[in-house]
XYZ file of C-alpha atoms in Angstrom:
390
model
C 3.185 12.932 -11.874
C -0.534 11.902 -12.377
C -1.523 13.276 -15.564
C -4.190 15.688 -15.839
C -6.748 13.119 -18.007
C -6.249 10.116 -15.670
C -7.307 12.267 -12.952
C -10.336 13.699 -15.015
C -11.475 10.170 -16.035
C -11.510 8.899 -12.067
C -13.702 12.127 -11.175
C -15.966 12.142 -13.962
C -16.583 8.183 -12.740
C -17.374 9.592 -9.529
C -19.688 11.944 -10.753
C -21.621 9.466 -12.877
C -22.172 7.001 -9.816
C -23.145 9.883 -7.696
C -25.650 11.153 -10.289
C -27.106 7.934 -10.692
C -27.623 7.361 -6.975
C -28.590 10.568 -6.402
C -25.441 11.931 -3.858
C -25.103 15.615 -4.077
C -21.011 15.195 -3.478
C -18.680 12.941 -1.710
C -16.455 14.900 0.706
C -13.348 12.899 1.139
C -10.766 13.405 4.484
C -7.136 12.811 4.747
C -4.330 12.905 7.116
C -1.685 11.688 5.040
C -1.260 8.775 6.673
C -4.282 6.456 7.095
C -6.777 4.646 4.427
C -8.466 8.481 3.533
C -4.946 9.315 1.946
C -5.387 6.537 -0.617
C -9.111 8.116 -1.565
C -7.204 11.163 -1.714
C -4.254 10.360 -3.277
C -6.896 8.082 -6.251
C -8.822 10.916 -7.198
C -6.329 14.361 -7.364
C -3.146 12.271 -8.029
C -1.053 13.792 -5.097
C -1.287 13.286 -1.070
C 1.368 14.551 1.065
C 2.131 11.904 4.240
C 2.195 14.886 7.133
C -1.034 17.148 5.896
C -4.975 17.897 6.260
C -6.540 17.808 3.553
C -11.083 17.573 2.136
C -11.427 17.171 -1.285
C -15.271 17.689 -1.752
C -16.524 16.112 -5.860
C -19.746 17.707 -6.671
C -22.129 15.366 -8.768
C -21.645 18.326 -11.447
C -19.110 20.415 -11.524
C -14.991 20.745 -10.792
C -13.917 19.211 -7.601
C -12.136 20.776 -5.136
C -9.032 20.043 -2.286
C -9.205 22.121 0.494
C -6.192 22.338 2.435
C -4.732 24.335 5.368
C -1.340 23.899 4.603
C 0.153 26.951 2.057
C 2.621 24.887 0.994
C 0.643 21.657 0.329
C -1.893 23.606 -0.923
C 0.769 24.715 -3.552
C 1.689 21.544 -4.471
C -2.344 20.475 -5.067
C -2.148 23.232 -7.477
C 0.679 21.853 -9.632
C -0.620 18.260 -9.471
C -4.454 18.915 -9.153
C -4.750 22.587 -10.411
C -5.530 21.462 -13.881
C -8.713 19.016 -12.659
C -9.768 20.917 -10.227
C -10.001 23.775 -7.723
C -7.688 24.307 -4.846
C -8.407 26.373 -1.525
C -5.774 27.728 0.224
C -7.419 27.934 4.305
C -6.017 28.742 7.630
C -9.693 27.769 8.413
C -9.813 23.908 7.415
C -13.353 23.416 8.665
C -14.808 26.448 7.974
C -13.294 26.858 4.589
C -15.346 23.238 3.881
C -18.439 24.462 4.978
C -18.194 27.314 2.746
C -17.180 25.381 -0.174
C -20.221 22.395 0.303
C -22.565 25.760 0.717
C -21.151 27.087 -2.723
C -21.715 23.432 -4.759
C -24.301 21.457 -2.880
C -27.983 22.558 -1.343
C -29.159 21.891 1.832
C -31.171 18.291 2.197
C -29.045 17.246 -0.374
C -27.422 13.511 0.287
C -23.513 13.700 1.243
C -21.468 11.199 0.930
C -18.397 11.099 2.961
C -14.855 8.829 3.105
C -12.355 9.108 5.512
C -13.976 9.042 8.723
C -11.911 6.525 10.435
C -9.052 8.552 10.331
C -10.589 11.453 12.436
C -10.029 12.139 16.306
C -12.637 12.211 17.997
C -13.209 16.177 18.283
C -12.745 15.970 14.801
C -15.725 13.524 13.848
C -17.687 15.833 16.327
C -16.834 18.716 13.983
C -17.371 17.187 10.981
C -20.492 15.706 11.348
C -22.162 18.772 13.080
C -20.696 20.372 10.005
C -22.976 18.279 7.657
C -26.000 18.405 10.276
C -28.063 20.033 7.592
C -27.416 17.117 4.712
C -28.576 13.681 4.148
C -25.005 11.408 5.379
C -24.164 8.389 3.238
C -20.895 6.323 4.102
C -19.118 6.733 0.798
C -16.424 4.315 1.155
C -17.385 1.736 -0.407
C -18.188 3.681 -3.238
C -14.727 4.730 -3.852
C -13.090 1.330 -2.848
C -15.195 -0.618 -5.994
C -14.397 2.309 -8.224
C -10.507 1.512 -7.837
C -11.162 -1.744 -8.214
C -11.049 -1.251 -11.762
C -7.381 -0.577 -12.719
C -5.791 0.667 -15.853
C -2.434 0.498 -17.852
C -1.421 4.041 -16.617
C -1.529 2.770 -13.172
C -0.082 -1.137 -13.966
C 2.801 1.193 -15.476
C 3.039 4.012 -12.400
C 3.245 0.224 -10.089
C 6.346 -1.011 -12.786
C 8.363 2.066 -11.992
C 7.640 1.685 -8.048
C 8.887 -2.032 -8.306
C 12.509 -0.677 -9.500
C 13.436 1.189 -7.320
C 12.695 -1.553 -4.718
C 14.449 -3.427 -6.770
C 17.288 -1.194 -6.391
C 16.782 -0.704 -2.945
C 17.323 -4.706 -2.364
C 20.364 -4.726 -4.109
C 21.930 -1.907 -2.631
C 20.902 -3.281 0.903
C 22.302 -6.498 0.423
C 25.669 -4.873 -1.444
C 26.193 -2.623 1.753
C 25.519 -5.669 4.048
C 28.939 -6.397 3.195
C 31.208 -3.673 4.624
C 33.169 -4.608 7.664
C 30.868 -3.645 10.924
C 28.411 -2.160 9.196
C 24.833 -1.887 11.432
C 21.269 -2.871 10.376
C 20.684 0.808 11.226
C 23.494 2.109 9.004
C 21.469 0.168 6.118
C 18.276 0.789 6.353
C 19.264 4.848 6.688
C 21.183 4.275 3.306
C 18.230 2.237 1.396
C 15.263 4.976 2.628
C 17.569 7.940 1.299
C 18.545 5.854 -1.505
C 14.519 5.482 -2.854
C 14.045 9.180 -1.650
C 17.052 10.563 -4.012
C 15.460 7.637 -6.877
C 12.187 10.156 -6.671
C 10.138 8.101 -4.639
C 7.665 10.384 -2.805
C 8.652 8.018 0.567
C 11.017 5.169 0.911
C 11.045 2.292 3.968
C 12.137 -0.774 4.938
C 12.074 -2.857 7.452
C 15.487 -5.650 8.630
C 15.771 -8.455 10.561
C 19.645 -9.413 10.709
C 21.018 -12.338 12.581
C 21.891 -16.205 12.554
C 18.110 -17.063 13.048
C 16.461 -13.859 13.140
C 13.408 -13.938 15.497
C 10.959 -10.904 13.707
C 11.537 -7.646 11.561
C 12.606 -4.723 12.721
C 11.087 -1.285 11.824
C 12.980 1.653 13.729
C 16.846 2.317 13.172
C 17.362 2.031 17.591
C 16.419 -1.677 16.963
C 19.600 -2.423 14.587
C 22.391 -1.523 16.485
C 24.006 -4.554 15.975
C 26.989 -4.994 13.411
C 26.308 -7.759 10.398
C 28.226 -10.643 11.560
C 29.797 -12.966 9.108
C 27.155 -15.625 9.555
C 23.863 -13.497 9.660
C 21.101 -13.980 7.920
C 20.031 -10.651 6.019
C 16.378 -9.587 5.642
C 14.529 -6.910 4.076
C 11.412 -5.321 2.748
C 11.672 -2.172 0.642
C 8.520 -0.202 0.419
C 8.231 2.439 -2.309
C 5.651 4.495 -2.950
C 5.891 6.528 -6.310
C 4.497 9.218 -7.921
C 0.964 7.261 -5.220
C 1.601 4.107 -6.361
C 3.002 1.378 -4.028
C 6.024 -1.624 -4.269
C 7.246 -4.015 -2.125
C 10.117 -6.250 -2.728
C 11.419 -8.744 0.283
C 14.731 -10.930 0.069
C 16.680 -13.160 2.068
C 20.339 -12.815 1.579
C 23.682 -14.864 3.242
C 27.280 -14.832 3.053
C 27.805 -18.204 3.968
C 26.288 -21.357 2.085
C 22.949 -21.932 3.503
C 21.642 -24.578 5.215
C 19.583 -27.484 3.545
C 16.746 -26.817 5.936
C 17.169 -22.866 4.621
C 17.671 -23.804 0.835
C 14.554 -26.186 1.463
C 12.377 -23.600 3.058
C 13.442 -20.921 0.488
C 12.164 -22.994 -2.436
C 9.001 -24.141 -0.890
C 8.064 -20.023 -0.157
C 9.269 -19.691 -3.932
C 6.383 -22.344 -4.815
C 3.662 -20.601 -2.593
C 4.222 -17.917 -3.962
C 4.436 -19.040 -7.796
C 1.002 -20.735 -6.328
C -1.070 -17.776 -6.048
C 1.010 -16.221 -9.191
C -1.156 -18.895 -11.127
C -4.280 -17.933 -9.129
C -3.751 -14.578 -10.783
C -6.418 -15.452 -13.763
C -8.947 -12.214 -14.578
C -12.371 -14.050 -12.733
C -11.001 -15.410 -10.072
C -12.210 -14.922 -6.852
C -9.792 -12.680 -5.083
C -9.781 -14.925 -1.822
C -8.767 -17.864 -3.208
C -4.927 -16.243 -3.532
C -4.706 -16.137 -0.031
C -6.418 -19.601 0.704
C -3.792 -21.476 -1.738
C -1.088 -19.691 0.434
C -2.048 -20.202 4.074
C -2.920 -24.119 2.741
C 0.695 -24.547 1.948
C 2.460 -22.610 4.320
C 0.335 -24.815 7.269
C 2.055 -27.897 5.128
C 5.610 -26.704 5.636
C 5.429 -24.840 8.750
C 5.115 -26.345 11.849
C 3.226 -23.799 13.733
C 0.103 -22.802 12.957
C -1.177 -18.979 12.064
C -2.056 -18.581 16.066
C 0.945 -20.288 17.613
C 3.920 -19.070 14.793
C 5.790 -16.403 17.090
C 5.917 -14.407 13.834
C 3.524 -13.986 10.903
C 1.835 -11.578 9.478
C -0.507 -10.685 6.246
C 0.832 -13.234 2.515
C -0.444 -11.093 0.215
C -1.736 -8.058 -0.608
C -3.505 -5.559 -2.822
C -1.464 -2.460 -3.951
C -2.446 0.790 -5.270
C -3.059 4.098 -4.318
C -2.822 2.084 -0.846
C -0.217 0.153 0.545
C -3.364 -2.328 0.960
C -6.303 -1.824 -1.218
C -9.212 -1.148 0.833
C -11.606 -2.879 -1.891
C -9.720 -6.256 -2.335
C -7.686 -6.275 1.829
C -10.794 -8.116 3.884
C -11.141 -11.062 1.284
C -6.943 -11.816 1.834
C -7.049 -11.556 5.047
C -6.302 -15.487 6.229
C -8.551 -14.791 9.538
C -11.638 -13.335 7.557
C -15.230 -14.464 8.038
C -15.210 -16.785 5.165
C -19.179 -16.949 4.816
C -19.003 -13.520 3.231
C -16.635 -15.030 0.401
C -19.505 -14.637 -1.977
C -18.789 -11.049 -1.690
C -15.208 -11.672 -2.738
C -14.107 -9.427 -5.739
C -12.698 -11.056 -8.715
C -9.519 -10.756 -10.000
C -9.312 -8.188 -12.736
C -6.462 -6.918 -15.007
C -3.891 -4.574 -14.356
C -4.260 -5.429 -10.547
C -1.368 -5.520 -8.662
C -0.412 -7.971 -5.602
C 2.471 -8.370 -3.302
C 3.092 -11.577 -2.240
C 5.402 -12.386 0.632
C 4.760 -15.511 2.357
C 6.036 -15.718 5.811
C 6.233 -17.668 8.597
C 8.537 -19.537 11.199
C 10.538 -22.147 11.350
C 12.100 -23.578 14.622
C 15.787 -23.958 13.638
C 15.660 -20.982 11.024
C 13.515 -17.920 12.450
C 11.282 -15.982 10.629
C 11.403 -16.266 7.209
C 9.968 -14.697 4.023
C 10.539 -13.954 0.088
C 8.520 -11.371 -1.457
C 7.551 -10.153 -5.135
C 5.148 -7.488 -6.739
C 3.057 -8.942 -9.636
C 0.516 -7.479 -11.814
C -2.229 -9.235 -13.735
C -2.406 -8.984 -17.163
C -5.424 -10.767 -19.409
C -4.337 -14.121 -19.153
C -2.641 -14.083 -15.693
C -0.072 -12.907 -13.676
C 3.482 -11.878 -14.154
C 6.113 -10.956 -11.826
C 7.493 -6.767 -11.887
C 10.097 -7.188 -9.230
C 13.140 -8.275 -11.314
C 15.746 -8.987 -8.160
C 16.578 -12.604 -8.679
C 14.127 -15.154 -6.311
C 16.397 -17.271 -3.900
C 18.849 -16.589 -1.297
C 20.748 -13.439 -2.055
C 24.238 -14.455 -1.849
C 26.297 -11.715 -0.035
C 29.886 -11.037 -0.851
Protein backbone atom coordinates (compact mmCIF):
# COMPACT_ATOMS: atom_id res chain seq x y z
CA UNK A 1 0.00 0.00 0.00
CA UNK A 2 1.10 3.59 -1.04
CA UNK A 3 1.92 5.30 2.03
CA UNK A 4 0.15 8.26 3.08
CA UNK A 5 3.49 10.81 2.69
CA UNK A 6 4.48 9.52 -0.79
CA UNK A 7 1.12 10.34 -1.87
CA UNK A 8 1.20 13.85 -0.09
CA UNK A 9 4.62 14.69 -1.63
CA UNK A 10 3.24 13.85 -5.47
CA UNK A 11 0.12 16.24 -4.74
CA UNK A 12 1.77 18.95 -3.07
CA UNK A 13 4.19 18.83 -6.49
CA UNK A 14 1.13 19.20 -8.33
CA UNK A 15 -0.03 21.98 -6.50
CA UNK A 16 3.22 23.93 -6.74
CA UNK A 17 3.34 23.60 -10.69
CA UNK A 18 -0.25 24.54 -10.85
CA UNK A 19 0.29 27.61 -8.64
CA UNK A 20 3.09 28.69 -10.55
CA UNK A 21 1.30 28.45 -13.89
CA UNK A 22 -1.61 29.70 -12.66
CA UNK A 23 -4.21 26.35 -13.14
CA UNK A 24 -7.01 26.53 -10.72
CA UNK A 25 -7.02 22.38 -10.53
CA UNK A 26 -6.27 19.50 -12.72
CA UNK A 27 -9.27 17.15 -12.95
CA UNK A 28 -7.92 13.78 -13.78
CA UNK A 29 -10.33 10.73 -15.51
CA UNK A 30 -9.99 7.06 -15.27
CA UNK A 31 -11.47 3.91 -16.44
CA UNK A 32 -9.23 1.55 -14.95
CA UNK A 33 -7.89 0.47 -17.85
CA UNK A 34 -6.32 3.04 -20.21
CA UNK A 35 -3.28 5.72 -19.75
CA UNK A 36 -5.81 8.02 -17.17
CA UNK A 37 -5.50 4.98 -14.67
CA UNK A 38 -1.74 5.52 -14.41
CA UNK A 39 -2.45 9.52 -13.56
CA UNK A 40 -4.78 8.08 -11.23
CA UNK A 41 -3.18 5.38 -9.84
CA UNK A 42 0.42 8.20 -9.45
CA UNK A 43 -1.28 10.61 -7.47
CA UNK A 44 -3.92 8.65 -4.76
CA UNK A 45 -1.83 5.40 -4.78
CA UNK A 46 -4.80 3.03 -5.70
CA UNK A 47 -6.82 2.47 -9.18
CA UNK A 48 -9.10 -0.34 -9.51
CA UNK A 49 -8.90 -2.00 -13.36
CA UNK A 50 -13.02 -2.20 -13.84
CA UNK A 51 -14.10 1.46 -12.26
CA UNK A 52 -14.94 5.34 -12.97
CA UNK A 53 -13.25 7.34 -11.26
CA UNK A 54 -12.24 11.99 -11.30
CA UNK A 55 -9.86 12.89 -8.96
CA UNK A 56 -10.01 16.79 -9.14
CA UNK A 57 -6.28 18.55 -7.15
CA UNK A 58 -7.09 22.04 -6.29
CA UNK A 59 -3.97 24.44 -6.57
CA UNK A 60 -4.71 24.83 -2.63
CA UNK A 61 -6.32 22.64 -0.78
CA UNK A 62 -7.00 18.54 -0.25
CA UNK A 63 -7.69 16.72 -3.40
CA UNK A 64 -10.41 14.74 -4.00
CA UNK A 65 -11.53 11.11 -5.96
CA UNK A 66 -14.86 11.04 -6.93
CA UNK A 67 -16.19 7.78 -7.65
CA UNK A 68 -19.54 6.09 -8.43
CA UNK A 69 -18.71 2.86 -7.34
CA UNK A 70 -19.60 2.25 -3.24
CA UNK A 71 -17.30 -0.23 -3.08
CA UNK A 72 -14.33 1.41 -4.91
CA UNK A 73 -15.15 4.35 -3.34
CA UNK A 74 -14.43 2.37 -0.06
CA UNK A 75 -11.34 1.23 -1.01
CA UNK A 76 -10.16 5.14 -2.07
CA UNK A 77 -10.90 5.73 1.47
CA UNK A 78 -8.48 3.19 2.96
CA UNK A 79 -5.72 3.96 0.43
CA UNK A 80 -6.46 7.73 -0.28
CA UNK A 81 -8.63 8.71 2.80
CA UNK A 82 -5.65 9.95 4.66
CA UNK A 83 -4.45 12.53 1.57
CA UNK A 84 -7.44 13.36 0.57
CA UNK A 85 -11.23 13.51 0.25
CA UNK A 86 -13.38 10.80 -1.16
CA UNK A 87 -17.03 11.17 -2.68
CA UNK A 88 -19.15 8.46 -2.66
CA UNK A 89 -21.79 9.36 -6.08
CA UNK A 90 -24.43 7.50 -7.88
CA UNK A 91 -24.15 10.82 -9.87
CA UNK A 92 -20.46 10.62 -11.40
CA UNK A 93 -20.85 13.79 -13.44
CA UNK A 94 -22.86 15.72 -11.44
CA UNK A 95 -21.14 14.90 -8.23
CA UNK A 96 -17.83 16.57 -10.26
CA UNK A 97 -19.49 19.54 -11.08
CA UNK A 98 -20.42 20.07 -7.61
CA UNK A 99 -17.11 19.36 -6.25
CA UNK A 100 -15.03 21.86 -9.06
CA UNK A 101 -17.98 24.50 -7.91
CA UNK A 102 -16.96 23.91 -4.14
CA UNK A 103 -12.82 24.35 -4.84
CA UNK A 104 -12.39 26.29 -8.03
CA UNK A 105 -14.22 29.74 -9.39
CA UNK A 106 -15.61 30.23 -12.51
CA UNK A 107 -12.97 31.67 -15.36
CA UNK A 108 -10.57 29.92 -13.51
CA UNK A 109 -7.98 27.74 -15.87
CA UNK A 110 -8.68 23.78 -15.64
CA UNK A 111 -6.49 21.52 -16.41
CA UNK A 112 -7.61 18.15 -17.37
CA UNK A 113 -5.87 14.38 -18.04
CA UNK A 114 -7.53 11.54 -19.20
CA UNK A 115 -9.42 12.54 -22.09
CA UNK A 116 -8.43 9.89 -24.45
CA UNK A 117 -9.97 7.38 -22.54
CA UNK A 118 -13.56 8.88 -22.81
CA UNK A 119 -16.44 7.72 -25.29
CA UNK A 120 -17.53 9.97 -27.13
CA UNK A 121 -20.87 10.99 -25.15
CA UNK A 122 -18.60 11.13 -22.46
CA UNK A 123 -16.10 13.90 -23.82
CA UNK A 124 -19.44 15.66 -24.82
CA UNK A 125 -20.33 15.62 -21.11
CA UNK A 126 -17.30 16.49 -19.79
CA UNK A 127 -16.36 19.28 -21.64
CA UNK A 128 -19.86 20.99 -21.55
CA UNK A 129 -19.27 20.32 -17.89
CA UNK A 130 -16.20 22.69 -17.80
CA UNK A 131 -17.90 25.19 -20.43
CA UNK A 132 -17.59 27.89 -17.84
CA UNK A 133 -13.53 27.40 -17.18
CA UNK A 134 -10.45 28.19 -19.02
CA UNK A 135 -9.36 24.20 -20.53
CA UNK A 136 -5.65 23.38 -20.46
CA UNK A 137 -4.51 19.77 -21.63
CA UNK A 138 -2.83 18.68 -18.42
CA UNK A 139 -1.10 15.68 -19.53
CA UNK A 140 1.89 16.57 -20.05
CA UNK A 141 2.04 18.11 -16.88
CA UNK A 142 1.60 14.98 -15.02
CA UNK A 143 3.71 12.76 -17.44
CA UNK A 144 7.15 15.13 -16.61
CA UNK A 145 6.17 15.13 -12.97
CA UNK A 146 6.59 11.16 -12.89
CA UNK A 147 9.41 11.45 -14.66
CA UNK A 148 11.16 12.04 -11.58
CA UNK A 149 11.22 8.72 -9.63
CA UNK A 150 12.13 7.90 -6.11
CA UNK A 151 13.49 4.96 -3.92
CA UNK A 152 9.93 4.20 -2.57
CA UNK A 153 8.86 3.53 -6.02
CA UNK A 154 12.47 1.76 -7.38
CA UNK A 155 11.54 -0.48 -4.20
CA UNK A 156 7.43 -0.91 -4.88
CA UNK A 157 9.06 -2.01 -8.86
CA UNK A 158 11.69 -4.71 -6.81
CA UNK A 159 8.77 -6.42 -5.17
CA UNK A 160 6.69 -6.48 -8.62
CA UNK A 161 9.82 -8.12 -10.33
CA UNK A 162 9.48 -11.27 -7.80
CA UNK A 163 6.69 -12.32 -8.20
CA UNK A 164 7.30 -12.42 -12.00
CA UNK A 165 10.04 -14.00 -11.12
CA UNK A 166 8.05 -16.55 -9.47
CA UNK A 167 5.58 -16.62 -11.97
CA UNK A 168 8.42 -17.76 -14.66
CA UNK A 169 9.51 -20.42 -12.65
CA UNK A 170 6.38 -21.85 -11.79
CA UNK A 171 5.34 -21.66 -15.57
CA UNK A 172 8.20 -23.35 -16.79
CA UNK A 173 8.05 -26.09 -13.63
CA UNK A 174 4.33 -26.88 -14.68
CA UNK A 175 5.38 -27.03 -18.41
CA UNK A 176 6.49 -30.31 -17.42
CA UNK A 177 3.47 -32.43 -16.42
CA UNK A 178 2.40 -35.01 -18.90
CA UNK A 179 -0.35 -33.22 -21.38
CA UNK A 180 -0.51 -30.33 -19.70
CA UNK A 181 -2.10 -27.20 -22.07
CA UNK A 182 -0.70 -23.66 -22.61
CA UNK A 183 -4.15 -22.77 -21.24
CA UNK A 184 -3.83 -24.95 -18.12
CA UNK A 185 -0.55 -22.70 -17.47
CA UNK A 186 -1.21 -19.55 -17.99
CA UNK A 187 -4.64 -20.05 -15.64
CA UNK A 188 -2.14 -21.39 -12.93
CA UNK A 189 0.62 -18.43 -13.29
CA UNK A 190 -2.32 -15.41 -13.29
CA UNK A 191 -3.87 -17.04 -10.01
CA UNK A 192 -0.51 -17.75 -8.84
CA UNK A 193 0.57 -13.63 -8.90
CA UNK A 194 -3.10 -12.91 -7.76
CA UNK A 195 -2.77 -15.24 -4.45
CA UNK A 196 1.29 -13.55 -4.29
CA UNK A 197 -0.87 -10.07 -3.69
CA UNK A 198 -0.47 -8.70 -6.94
CA UNK A 199 -3.41 -6.33 -7.56
CA UNK A 200 -3.55 -8.20 -11.36
CA UNK A 201 -1.47 -10.93 -12.78
CA UNK A 202 -1.02 -11.88 -16.85
CA UNK A 203 0.85 -13.51 -19.17
CA UNK A 204 1.00 -14.17 -22.36
CA UNK A 205 2.54 -18.07 -24.17
CA UNK A 206 3.61 -19.05 -27.26
CA UNK A 207 4.31 -22.98 -27.09
CA UNK A 208 5.53 -25.03 -29.96
CA UNK A 209 8.63 -26.37 -32.03
CA UNK A 210 8.99 -22.88 -33.75
CA UNK A 211 6.37 -20.88 -32.30
CA UNK A 212 5.00 -18.34 -34.85
CA UNK A 213 3.64 -15.24 -32.21
CA UNK A 214 2.34 -15.00 -28.50
CA UNK A 215 -0.69 -15.87 -27.44
CA UNK A 216 -2.90 -13.79 -25.05
CA UNK A 217 -6.38 -15.60 -24.38
CA UNK A 218 -6.55 -19.19 -22.71
CA UNK A 219 -8.98 -20.52 -26.20
CA UNK A 220 -5.65 -19.96 -28.10
CA UNK A 221 -3.60 -22.73 -25.99
CA UNK A 222 -5.45 -25.68 -26.32
CA UNK A 223 -2.71 -27.55 -27.35
CA UNK A 224 -0.80 -30.06 -24.96
CA UNK A 225 3.22 -29.21 -24.40
CA UNK A 226 4.83 -31.66 -26.58
CA UNK A 227 8.17 -33.05 -25.69
CA UNK A 228 10.01 -30.89 -28.19
CA UNK A 229 8.23 -27.43 -27.75
CA UNK A 230 9.65 -24.48 -27.29
CA UNK A 231 8.13 -22.67 -24.08
CA UNK A 232 7.49 -18.90 -23.97
CA UNK A 233 6.28 -16.48 -21.58
CA UNK A 234 5.80 -12.99 -20.30
CA UNK A 235 4.56 -12.46 -16.75
CA UNK A 236 3.10 -9.10 -16.12
CA UNK A 237 2.63 -7.99 -12.50
CA UNK A 238 1.37 -5.09 -11.36
CA UNK A 239 1.77 -4.46 -7.50
CA UNK A 240 0.59 -2.47 -4.97
CA UNK A 241 0.50 0.24 -9.00
CA UNK A 242 3.71 -0.58 -9.83
CA UNK A 243 4.49 -2.71 -12.95
CA UNK A 244 7.05 -6.00 -13.86
CA UNK A 245 7.67 -7.89 -16.66
CA UNK A 246 9.83 -10.87 -16.88
CA UNK A 247 10.01 -13.00 -20.40
CA UNK A 248 11.91 -16.47 -20.79
CA UNK A 249 12.49 -19.01 -23.23
CA UNK A 250 12.53 -22.45 -21.84
CA UNK A 251 13.19 -26.27 -23.60
CA UNK A 252 13.30 -29.74 -22.64
CA UNK A 253 15.44 -30.85 -25.22
CA UNK A 254 19.08 -29.44 -25.95
CA UNK A 255 18.66 -26.51 -28.13
CA UNK A 256 19.73 -25.88 -31.31
CA UNK A 257 23.05 -23.95 -32.18
CA UNK A 258 21.06 -21.53 -34.27
CA UNK A 259 18.70 -21.20 -30.83
CA UNK A 260 21.73 -21.13 -28.32
CA UNK A 261 23.24 -18.50 -30.90
CA UNK A 262 20.20 -16.34 -31.10
CA UNK A 263 19.62 -16.57 -27.29
CA UNK A 264 23.03 -15.06 -26.52
CA UNK A 265 22.99 -12.40 -29.09
CA UNK A 266 19.26 -11.09 -27.45
CA UNK A 267 21.28 -11.55 -24.05
CA UNK A 268 23.91 -8.91 -25.56
CA UNK A 269 21.16 -6.44 -26.86
CA UNK A 270 19.85 -6.39 -24.10
CA UNK A 271 23.06 -6.05 -21.73
CA UNK A 272 23.50 -3.19 -24.63
CA UNK A 273 20.96 -0.84 -23.56
CA UNK A 274 21.63 -2.10 -19.74
CA UNK A 275 24.91 0.02 -20.29
CA UNK A 276 22.92 2.83 -21.96
CA UNK A 277 21.25 3.04 -18.58
CA UNK A 278 23.72 6.06 -17.37
CA UNK A 279 21.62 9.09 -15.39
CA UNK A 280 21.95 11.86 -18.66
CA UNK A 281 21.44 9.88 -21.23
CA UNK A 282 19.10 10.54 -23.71
CA UNK A 283 16.26 8.15 -23.23
CA UNK A 284 16.08 7.27 -27.09
CA UNK A 285 19.27 6.15 -27.52
CA UNK A 286 18.20 2.67 -25.46
CA UNK A 287 16.00 1.84 -28.07
CA UNK A 288 18.31 2.93 -31.06
CA UNK A 289 21.30 0.57 -29.69
CA UNK A 290 18.58 -2.23 -29.73
CA UNK A 291 16.79 -2.01 -33.07
CA UNK A 292 20.71 -1.42 -34.54
CA UNK A 293 21.55 -4.86 -33.37
CA UNK A 294 18.59 -6.76 -33.69
CA UNK A 295 18.56 -5.50 -37.75
CA UNK A 296 22.32 -7.19 -37.52
CA UNK A 297 21.08 -10.60 -36.43
CA UNK A 298 17.71 -10.74 -37.79
CA UNK A 299 17.04 -11.18 -41.15
CA UNK A 300 13.86 -9.35 -41.53
CA UNK A 301 13.52 -6.04 -41.03
CA UNK A 302 11.00 -4.14 -38.37
CA UNK A 303 8.26 -3.95 -41.44
CA UNK A 304 8.71 -7.37 -42.99
CA UNK A 305 9.46 -9.61 -39.42
CA UNK A 306 5.96 -11.51 -39.22
CA UNK A 307 6.33 -10.79 -35.49
CA UNK A 308 7.74 -7.88 -33.49
CA UNK A 309 6.67 -5.66 -31.33
CA UNK A 310 7.89 -2.68 -28.81
CA UNK A 311 12.18 -3.65 -27.12
CA UNK A 312 11.86 -1.72 -24.35
CA UNK A 313 9.92 0.08 -22.21
CA UNK A 314 9.25 2.53 -19.41
CA UNK A 315 7.47 1.14 -16.25
CA UNK A 316 5.67 2.75 -13.53
CA UNK A 317 2.45 3.60 -12.46
CA UNK A 318 1.97 2.49 -16.29
CA UNK A 319 2.69 -0.55 -17.93
CA UNK A 320 4.40 2.12 -20.41
CA UNK A 321 5.29 5.45 -19.07
CA UNK A 322 3.50 8.00 -20.91
CA UNK A 323 6.50 10.60 -20.34
CA UNK A 324 9.48 8.41 -21.57
CA UNK A 325 7.00 5.68 -24.37
CA UNK A 326 7.21 8.10 -27.73
CA UNK A 327 11.12 8.53 -27.52
CA UNK A 328 11.42 4.24 -27.47
CA UNK A 329 9.27 3.80 -29.84
CA UNK A 330 11.70 2.35 -32.91
CA UNK A 331 9.14 4.04 -35.57
CA UNK A 332 9.15 7.60 -33.85
CA UNK A 333 9.74 10.87 -35.68
CA UNK A 334 13.32 11.07 -34.81
CA UNK A 335 13.64 14.98 -35.51
CA UNK A 336 11.86 15.53 -32.22
CA UNK A 337 14.79 13.54 -30.39
CA UNK A 338 15.89 16.81 -28.94
CA UNK A 339 12.86 16.53 -26.89
CA UNK A 340 14.01 13.14 -25.66
CA UNK A 341 14.03 12.89 -21.76
CA UNK A 342 17.14 11.85 -20.09
CA UNK A 343 17.69 9.01 -18.22
CA UNK A 344 17.29 9.63 -14.53
CA UNK A 345 17.67 7.43 -11.39
CA UNK A 346 15.42 5.10 -9.95
CA UNK A 347 13.80 4.67 -13.49
CA UNK A 348 12.76 1.50 -14.37
CA UNK A 349 12.87 -0.30 -17.98
CA UNK A 350 11.82 -3.58 -19.37
CA UNK A 351 13.74 -4.78 -21.95
CA UNK A 352 12.67 -7.66 -24.15
CA UNK A 353 14.12 -7.74 -27.47
CA UNK A 354 12.21 -9.63 -30.00
CA UNK A 355 12.09 -10.58 -33.27
CA UNK A 356 12.03 -13.53 -35.88
CA UNK A 357 14.03 -15.84 -37.10
CA UNK A 358 13.21 -18.14 -40.14
CA UNK A 359 14.13 -21.61 -38.78
CA UNK A 360 13.33 -20.63 -35.03
CA UNK A 361 10.01 -18.40 -34.80
CA UNK A 362 9.55 -15.65 -32.74
CA UNK A 363 11.84 -15.19 -30.22
CA UNK A 364 12.50 -13.02 -27.14
CA UNK A 365 14.28 -12.77 -23.52
CA UNK A 366 13.14 -10.19 -21.24
CA UNK A 367 14.38 -8.43 -17.87
CA UNK A 368 13.21 -5.46 -15.59
CA UNK A 369 16.10 -3.08 -14.65
CA UNK A 370 16.23 -0.03 -12.66
CA UNK A 371 18.77 2.77 -12.81
CA UNK A 372 20.64 3.59 -10.03
CA UNK A 373 23.40 6.71 -10.00
CA UNK A 374 25.92 5.17 -11.94
CA UNK A 375 23.82 2.90 -14.23
CA UNK A 376 21.68 0.19 -14.54
CA UNK A 377 21.17 -3.06 -12.78
CA UNK A 378 19.05 -5.93 -13.46
CA UNK A 379 15.75 -6.73 -10.64
CA UNK A 380 14.50 -9.80 -12.38
CA UNK A 381 16.64 -12.53 -10.73
CA UNK A 382 15.32 -15.73 -13.03
CA UNK A 383 18.53 -16.91 -14.57
CA UNK A 384 19.12 -15.27 -18.46
CA UNK A 385 19.37 -18.19 -21.08
CA UNK A 386 17.27 -20.97 -22.16
CA UNK A 387 15.23 -22.28 -19.29
CA UNK A 388 15.93 -25.85 -19.28
CA UNK A 389 12.67 -27.83 -18.62
CA UNK A 390 12.64 -31.10 -16.80
Amino acid sequence: MMIANETERRIAILQTTLVNRGIGALVAFANGTREGAGTVRYLTGWMPFNSEVFLVVPAKGRAVVVSADKNRARAFRMRFGAAGEVVKTTDLYGSLQEVLSRLVPAGTVVAYTGDADFTVKQSAEFFALLSEYDRLDGNAIVNVQRLERTPYEAGKHRKATEIADKLVAHAMGIASVKGITGAEIMAEVEYLGRRLGADSSSCWLAIGERPPETYFELFELVEPVGPHSRVQIGTTVCLDGYYSQVLRMGMFSEPSPELQSTSAAIIQMQDAALAKMVPGTPVHELVDVLEEMIDAHCSYTRTTDPFRFQSIHGMGNSYSEPGVAPFLNAGRDKSLDAGSPPVREHMVFEVHPNFTMPELGHVCHGDTAVVGKNGGAWLSKTPRGIYRLS
